[in-house]
XYZ file of N, CA and C in Angstrom:
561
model
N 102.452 88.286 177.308
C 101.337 89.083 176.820
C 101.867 90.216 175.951
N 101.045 90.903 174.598
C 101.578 91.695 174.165
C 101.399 92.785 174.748
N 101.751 94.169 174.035
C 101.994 95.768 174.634
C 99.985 95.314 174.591
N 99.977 95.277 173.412
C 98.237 95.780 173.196
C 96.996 94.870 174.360
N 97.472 93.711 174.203
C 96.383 93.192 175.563
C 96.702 93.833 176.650
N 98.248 94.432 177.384
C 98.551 94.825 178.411
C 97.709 96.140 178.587
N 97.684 96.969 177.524
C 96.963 98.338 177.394
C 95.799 97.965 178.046
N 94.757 97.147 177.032
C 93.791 96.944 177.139
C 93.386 96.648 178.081
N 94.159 95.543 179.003
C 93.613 95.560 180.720
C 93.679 96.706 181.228
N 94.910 97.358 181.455
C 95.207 98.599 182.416
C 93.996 99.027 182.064
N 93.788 99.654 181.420
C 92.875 100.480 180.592
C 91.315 99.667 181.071
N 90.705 98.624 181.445
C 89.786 98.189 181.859
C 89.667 97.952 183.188
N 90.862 97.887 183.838
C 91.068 97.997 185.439
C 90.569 99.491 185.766
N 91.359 100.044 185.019
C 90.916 101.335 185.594
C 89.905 102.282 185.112
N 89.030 101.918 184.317
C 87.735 102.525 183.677
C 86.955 101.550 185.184
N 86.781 100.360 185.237
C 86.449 99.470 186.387
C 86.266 100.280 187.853
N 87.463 100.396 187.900
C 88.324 101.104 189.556
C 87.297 102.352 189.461
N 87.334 103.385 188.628
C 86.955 104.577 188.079
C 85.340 104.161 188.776
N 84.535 103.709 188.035
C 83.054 103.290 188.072
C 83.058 102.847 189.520
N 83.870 101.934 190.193
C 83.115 101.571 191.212
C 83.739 102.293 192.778
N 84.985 102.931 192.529
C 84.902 103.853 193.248
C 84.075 105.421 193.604
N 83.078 105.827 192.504
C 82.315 106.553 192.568
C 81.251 105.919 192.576
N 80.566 104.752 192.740
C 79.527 104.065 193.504
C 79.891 104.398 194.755
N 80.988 103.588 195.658
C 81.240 103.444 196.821
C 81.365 104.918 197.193
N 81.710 105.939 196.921
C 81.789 107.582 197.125
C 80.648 107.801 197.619
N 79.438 107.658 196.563
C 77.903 108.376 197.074
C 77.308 107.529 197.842
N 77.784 105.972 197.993
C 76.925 105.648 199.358
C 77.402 105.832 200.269
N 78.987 105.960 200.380
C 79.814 106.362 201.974
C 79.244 107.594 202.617
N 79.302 107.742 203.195
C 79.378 109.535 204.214
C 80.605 110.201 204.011
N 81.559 109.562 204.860
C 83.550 109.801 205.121
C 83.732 108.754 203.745
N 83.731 108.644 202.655
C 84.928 108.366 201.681
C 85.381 109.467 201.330
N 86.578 109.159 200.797
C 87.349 107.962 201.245
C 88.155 107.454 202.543
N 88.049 108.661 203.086
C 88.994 108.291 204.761
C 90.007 108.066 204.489
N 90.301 106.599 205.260
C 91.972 106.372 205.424
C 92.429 105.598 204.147
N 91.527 105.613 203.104
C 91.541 104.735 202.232
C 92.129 105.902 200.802
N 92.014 106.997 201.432
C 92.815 107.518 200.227
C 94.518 107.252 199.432
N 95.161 107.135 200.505
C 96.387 107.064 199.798
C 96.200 105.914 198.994
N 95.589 105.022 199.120
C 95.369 103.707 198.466
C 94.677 103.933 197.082
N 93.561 104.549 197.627
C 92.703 105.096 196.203
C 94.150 105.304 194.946
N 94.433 106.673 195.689
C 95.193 107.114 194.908
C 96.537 106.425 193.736
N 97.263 105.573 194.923
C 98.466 104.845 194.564
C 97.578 103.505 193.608
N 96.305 102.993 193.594
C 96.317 102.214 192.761
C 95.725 102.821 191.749
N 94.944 104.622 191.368
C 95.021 105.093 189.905
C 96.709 105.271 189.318
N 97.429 105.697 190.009
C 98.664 106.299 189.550
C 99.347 105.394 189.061
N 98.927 103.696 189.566
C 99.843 102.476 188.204
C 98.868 102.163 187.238
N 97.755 101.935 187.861
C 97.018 102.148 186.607
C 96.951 102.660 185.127
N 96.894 104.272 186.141
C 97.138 105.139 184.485
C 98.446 105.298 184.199
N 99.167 105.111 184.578
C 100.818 105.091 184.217
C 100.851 103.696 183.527
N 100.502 102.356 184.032
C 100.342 101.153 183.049
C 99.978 101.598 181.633
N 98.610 102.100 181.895
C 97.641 102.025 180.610
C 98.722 103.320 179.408
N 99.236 104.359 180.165
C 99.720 104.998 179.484
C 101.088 104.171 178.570
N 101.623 103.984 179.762
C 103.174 102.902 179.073
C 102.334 102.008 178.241
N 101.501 101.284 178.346
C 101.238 100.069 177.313
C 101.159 100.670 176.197
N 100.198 101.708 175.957
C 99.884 102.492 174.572
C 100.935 103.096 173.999
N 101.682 103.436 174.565
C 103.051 104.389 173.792
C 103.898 102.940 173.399
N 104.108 101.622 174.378
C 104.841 100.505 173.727
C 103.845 99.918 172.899
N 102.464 100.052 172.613
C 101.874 99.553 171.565
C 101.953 100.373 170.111
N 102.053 101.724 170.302
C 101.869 102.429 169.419
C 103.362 102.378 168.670
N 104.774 101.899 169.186
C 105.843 101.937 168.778
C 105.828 100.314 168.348
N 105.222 99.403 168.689
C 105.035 98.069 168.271
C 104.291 98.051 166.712
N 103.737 98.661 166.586
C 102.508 99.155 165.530
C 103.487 100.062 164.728
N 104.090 100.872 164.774
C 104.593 101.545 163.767
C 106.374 100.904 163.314
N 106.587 99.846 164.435
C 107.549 99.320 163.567
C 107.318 97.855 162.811
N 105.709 97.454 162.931
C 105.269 96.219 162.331
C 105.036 97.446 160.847
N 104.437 98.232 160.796
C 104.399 98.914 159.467
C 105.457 99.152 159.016
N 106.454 99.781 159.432
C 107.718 99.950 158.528
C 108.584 98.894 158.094
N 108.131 97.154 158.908
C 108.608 96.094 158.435
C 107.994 96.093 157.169
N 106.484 96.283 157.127
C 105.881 95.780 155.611
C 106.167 96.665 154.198
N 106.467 98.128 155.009
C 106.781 98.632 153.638
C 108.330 98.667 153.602
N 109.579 97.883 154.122
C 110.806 98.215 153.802
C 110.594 96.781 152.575
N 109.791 95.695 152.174
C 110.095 94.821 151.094
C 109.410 95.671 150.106
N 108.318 96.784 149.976
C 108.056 97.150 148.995
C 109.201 98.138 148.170
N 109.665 98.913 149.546
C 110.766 99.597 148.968
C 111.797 99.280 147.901
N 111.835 97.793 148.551
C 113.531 97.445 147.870
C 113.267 96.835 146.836
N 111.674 96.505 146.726
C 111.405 96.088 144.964
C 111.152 97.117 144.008
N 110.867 98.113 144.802
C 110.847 99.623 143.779
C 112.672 99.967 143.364
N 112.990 99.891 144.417
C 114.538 100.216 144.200
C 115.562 99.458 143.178
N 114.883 98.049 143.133
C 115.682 96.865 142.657
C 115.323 97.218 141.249
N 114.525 97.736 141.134
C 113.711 97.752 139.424
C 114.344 98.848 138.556
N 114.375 100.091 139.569
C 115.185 101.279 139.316
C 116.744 101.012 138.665
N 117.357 100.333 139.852
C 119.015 99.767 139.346
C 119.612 98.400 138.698
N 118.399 97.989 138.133
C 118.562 97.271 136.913
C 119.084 97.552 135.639
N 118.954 99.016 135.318
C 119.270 99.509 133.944
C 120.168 100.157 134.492
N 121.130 100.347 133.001
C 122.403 100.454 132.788
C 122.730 102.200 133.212
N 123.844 102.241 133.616
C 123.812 103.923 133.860
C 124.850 104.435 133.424
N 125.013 105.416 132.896
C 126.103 105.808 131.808
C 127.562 106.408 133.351
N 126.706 106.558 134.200
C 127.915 106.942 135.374
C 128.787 105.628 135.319
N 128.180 104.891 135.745
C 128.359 103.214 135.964
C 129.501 102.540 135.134
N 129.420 102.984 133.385
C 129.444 102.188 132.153
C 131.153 102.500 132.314
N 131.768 102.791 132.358
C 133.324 103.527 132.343
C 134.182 102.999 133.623
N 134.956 102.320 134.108
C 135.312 102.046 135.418
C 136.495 101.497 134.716
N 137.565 102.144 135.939
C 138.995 102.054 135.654
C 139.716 101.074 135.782
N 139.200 99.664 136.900
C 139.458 99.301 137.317
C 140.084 99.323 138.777
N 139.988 100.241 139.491
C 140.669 100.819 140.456
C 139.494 100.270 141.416
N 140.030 100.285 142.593
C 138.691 99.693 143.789
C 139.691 100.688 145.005
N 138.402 101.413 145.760
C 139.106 102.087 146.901
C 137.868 101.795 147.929
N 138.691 101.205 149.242
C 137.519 101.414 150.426
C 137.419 102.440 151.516
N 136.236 102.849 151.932
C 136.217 104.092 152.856
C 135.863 103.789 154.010
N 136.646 103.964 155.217
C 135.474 104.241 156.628
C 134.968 105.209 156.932
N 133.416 104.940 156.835
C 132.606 106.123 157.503
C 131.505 105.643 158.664
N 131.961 106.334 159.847
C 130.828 106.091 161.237
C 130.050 107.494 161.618
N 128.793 106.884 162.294
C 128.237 107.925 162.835
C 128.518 108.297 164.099
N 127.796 109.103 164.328
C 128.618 109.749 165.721
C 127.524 108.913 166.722
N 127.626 109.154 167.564
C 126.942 108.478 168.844
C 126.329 109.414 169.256
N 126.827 110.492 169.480
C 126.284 111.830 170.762
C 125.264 112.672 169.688
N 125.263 112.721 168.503
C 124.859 113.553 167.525
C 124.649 112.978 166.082
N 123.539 114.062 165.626
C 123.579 113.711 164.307
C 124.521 114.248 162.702
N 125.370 113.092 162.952
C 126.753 113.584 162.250
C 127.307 112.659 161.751
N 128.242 112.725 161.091
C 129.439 111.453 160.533
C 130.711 111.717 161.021
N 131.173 111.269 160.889
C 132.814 111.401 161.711
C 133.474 111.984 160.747
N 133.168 112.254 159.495
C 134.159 113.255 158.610
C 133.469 113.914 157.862
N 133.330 115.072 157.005
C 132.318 115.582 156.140
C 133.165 115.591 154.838
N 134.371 115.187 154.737
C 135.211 114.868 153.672
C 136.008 113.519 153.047
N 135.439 113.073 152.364
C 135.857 111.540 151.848
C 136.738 111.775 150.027
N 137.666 110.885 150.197
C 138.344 111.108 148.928
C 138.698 109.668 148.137
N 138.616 109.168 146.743
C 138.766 107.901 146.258
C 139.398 108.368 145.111
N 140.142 107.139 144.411
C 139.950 107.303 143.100
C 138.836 106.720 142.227
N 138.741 107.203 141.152
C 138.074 106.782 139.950
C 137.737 104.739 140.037
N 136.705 104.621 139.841
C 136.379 103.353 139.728
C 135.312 102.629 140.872
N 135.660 101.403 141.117
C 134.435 101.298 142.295
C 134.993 101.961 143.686
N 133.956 102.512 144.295
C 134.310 103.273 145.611
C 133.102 102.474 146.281
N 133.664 102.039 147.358
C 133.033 101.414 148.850
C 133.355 102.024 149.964
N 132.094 102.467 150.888
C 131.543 103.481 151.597
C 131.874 102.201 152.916
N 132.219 101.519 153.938
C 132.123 100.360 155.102
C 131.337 101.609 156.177
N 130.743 101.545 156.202
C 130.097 102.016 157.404
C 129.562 101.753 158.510
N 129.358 102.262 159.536
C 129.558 101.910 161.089
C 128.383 102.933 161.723
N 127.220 102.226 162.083
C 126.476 102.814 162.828
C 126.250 102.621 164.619
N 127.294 103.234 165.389
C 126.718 102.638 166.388
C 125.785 103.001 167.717
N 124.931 103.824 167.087
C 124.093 105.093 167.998
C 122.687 103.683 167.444
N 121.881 103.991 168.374
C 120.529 103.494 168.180
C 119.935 104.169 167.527
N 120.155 105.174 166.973
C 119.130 106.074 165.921
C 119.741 105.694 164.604
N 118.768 105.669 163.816
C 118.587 104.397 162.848
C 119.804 105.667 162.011
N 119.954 105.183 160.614
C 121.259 105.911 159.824
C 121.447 105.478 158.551
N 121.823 106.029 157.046
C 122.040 105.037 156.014
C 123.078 106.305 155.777
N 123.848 105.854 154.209
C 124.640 106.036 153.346
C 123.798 106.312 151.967
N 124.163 107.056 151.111
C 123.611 107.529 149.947
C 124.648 108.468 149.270
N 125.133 107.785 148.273
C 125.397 108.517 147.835
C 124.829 108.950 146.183
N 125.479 110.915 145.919
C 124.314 111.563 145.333
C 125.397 111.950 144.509
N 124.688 112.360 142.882
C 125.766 113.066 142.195
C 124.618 114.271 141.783
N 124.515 115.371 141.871
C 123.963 116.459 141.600
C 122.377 116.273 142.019
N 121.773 115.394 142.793
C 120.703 115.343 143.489
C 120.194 114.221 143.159
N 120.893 113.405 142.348
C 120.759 112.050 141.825
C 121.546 111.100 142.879
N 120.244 109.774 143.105
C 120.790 108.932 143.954
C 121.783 107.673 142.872
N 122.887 107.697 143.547
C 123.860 106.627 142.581
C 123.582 105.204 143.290
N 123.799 105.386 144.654
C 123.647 104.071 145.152
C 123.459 104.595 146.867
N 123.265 103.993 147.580
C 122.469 103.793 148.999
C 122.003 102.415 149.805
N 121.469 102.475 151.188
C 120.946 101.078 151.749
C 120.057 101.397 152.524
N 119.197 100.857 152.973
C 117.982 101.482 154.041
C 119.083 101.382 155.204
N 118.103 102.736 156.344
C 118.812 102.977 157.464
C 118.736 101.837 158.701
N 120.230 102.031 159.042
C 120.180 100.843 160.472
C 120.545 101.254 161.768
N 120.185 100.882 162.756
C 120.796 101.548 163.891
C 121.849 100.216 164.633
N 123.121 100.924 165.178
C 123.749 99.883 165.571
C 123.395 98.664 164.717
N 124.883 98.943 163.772
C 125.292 98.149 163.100
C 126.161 98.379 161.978
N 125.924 97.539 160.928
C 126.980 97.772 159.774
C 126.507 97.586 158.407
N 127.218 98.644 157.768
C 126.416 98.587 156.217
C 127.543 98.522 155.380
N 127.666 98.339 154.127
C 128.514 98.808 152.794
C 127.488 99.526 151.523
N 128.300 100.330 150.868
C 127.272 100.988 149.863
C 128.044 101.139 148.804
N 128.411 101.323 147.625
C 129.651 100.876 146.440
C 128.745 101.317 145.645
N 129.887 101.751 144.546
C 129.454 102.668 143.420
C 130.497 102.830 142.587
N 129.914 102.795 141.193
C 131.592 102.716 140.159
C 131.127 104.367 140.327
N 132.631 105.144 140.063
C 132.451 106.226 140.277
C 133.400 107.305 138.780
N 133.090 108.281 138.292
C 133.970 108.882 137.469
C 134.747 109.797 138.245
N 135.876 110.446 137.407
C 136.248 111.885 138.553
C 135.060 112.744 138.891
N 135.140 113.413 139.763
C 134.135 114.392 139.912
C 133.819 114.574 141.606
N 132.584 115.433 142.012
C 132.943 115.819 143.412
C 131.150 115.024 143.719
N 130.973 114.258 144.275
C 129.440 113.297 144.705
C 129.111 114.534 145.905
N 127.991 113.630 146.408
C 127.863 114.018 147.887
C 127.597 112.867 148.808
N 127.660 112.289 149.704
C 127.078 111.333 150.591
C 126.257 111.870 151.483
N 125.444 111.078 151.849
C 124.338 111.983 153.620
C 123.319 111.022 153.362
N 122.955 111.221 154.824
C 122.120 110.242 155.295
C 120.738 110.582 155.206
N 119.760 109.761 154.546
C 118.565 110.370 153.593
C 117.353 110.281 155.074
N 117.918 109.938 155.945
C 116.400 110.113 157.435
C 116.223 111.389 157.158
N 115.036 111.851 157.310
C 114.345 113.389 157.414
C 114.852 114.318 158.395
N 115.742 115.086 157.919
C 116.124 116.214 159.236
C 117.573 115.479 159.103
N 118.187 114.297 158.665
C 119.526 114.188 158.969
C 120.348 114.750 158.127
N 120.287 114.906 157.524
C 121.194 115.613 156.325
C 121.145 117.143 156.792
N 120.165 117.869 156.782
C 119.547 118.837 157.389
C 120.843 119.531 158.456
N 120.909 118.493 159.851
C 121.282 118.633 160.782
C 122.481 118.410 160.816
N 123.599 118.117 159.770
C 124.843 117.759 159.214
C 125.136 116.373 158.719
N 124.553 115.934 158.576
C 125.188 114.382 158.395
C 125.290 113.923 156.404
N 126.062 115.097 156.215
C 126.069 114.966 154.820
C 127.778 115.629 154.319
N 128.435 115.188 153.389
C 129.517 115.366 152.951
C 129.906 115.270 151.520
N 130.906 115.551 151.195
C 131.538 115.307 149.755
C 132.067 114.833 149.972
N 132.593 113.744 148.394
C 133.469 112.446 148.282
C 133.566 113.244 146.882
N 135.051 113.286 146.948
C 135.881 113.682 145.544
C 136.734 112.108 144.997
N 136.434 112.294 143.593
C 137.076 111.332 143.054
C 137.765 111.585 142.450
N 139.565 111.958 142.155
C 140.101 111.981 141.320
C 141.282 111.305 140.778
């Protein structure tokens, strides 16, 4: 069964329970008597069901939406880095690769200083915290290249690069913010 039918029962059991235990109230004399702890212990899974279903429906629901808009993204993106970029146009031939991981305990990278030479530079990155994470890198607030964020797992991000000082950081809201951003010098 999904989160959302599961809601939806809890949630009708106990609107149900609700209604016909306040029938049985005004015709009793002594309700509930010995019948309280019972009363009680079957609202408390109830509304604890109905509550858990809705918070796992409402996280079911907002990651079926962010499935539909991560293909719009990457056709906006794809359209963007089609044309030629004068950063791009110049490459030395030189190829350098980088490791960069996130931290687990925090929102951070394991170095805030990365160094390459001139030419294509590849970012291997290592996410292995469940909080989602990307790579971006920036040359004066300009995105050069990047990947949508992943949690636990693995990305690459590459970029022909000139001398000069970039920035990398991770474009989630509040992550960069909270440190997860650095310079990559190329010289």
């Amino acid at each position: 069964m999904s989160n959302e039918t599961l809601f939806f029962l809890c949630g009708g059991v106990l609107a149900v329970s609700a209604v016909t235990v306040s029938f049985v109230g005004l015709k009793r004399k002594n309700f509930p008597g010995r019948a309280l702890p019972l009363i009680i212990a079957w609202f408390v899974i109830f509304v604890g069901g109905a509550t858990t279903f809705a918070v796992l429906h409402a996280q079911d629901e907002e990651a079926a939406e962010a499935a539909e808009l991560v293909p719009a993204g990457e056709e906006v993106e794809g359209a963007e880095h089609d044309e030629p970029k004068a950063e791009e146009e110049a490459s030395t031939g030189t190829s350098t690769t980088l490791k960069l991981s996130a931290d687990t305990s925090a929102l951070a990278f394991d170095t805030t200083e990365l160094a390459a030479k001139p030419g294509k530079v590849t970012i291997d990155f290592t996410n292995p915290s469940p909080i989602a994470h990307n790579v971006v890198i920036e040359e004066n607030g300009k995105e050069l290249a990047g990947f949508e964020p992943i949690a636990e797992g693995e990305e690459t991000v590459s970029a022909d690069l000139k001398p000069g000082t970039y920035t990398f950081l991770c474009t989630v809201p509040g992550h960069a913010q909270a440190g997860m951003e650095g310079t990559l010098t190329v010289k």
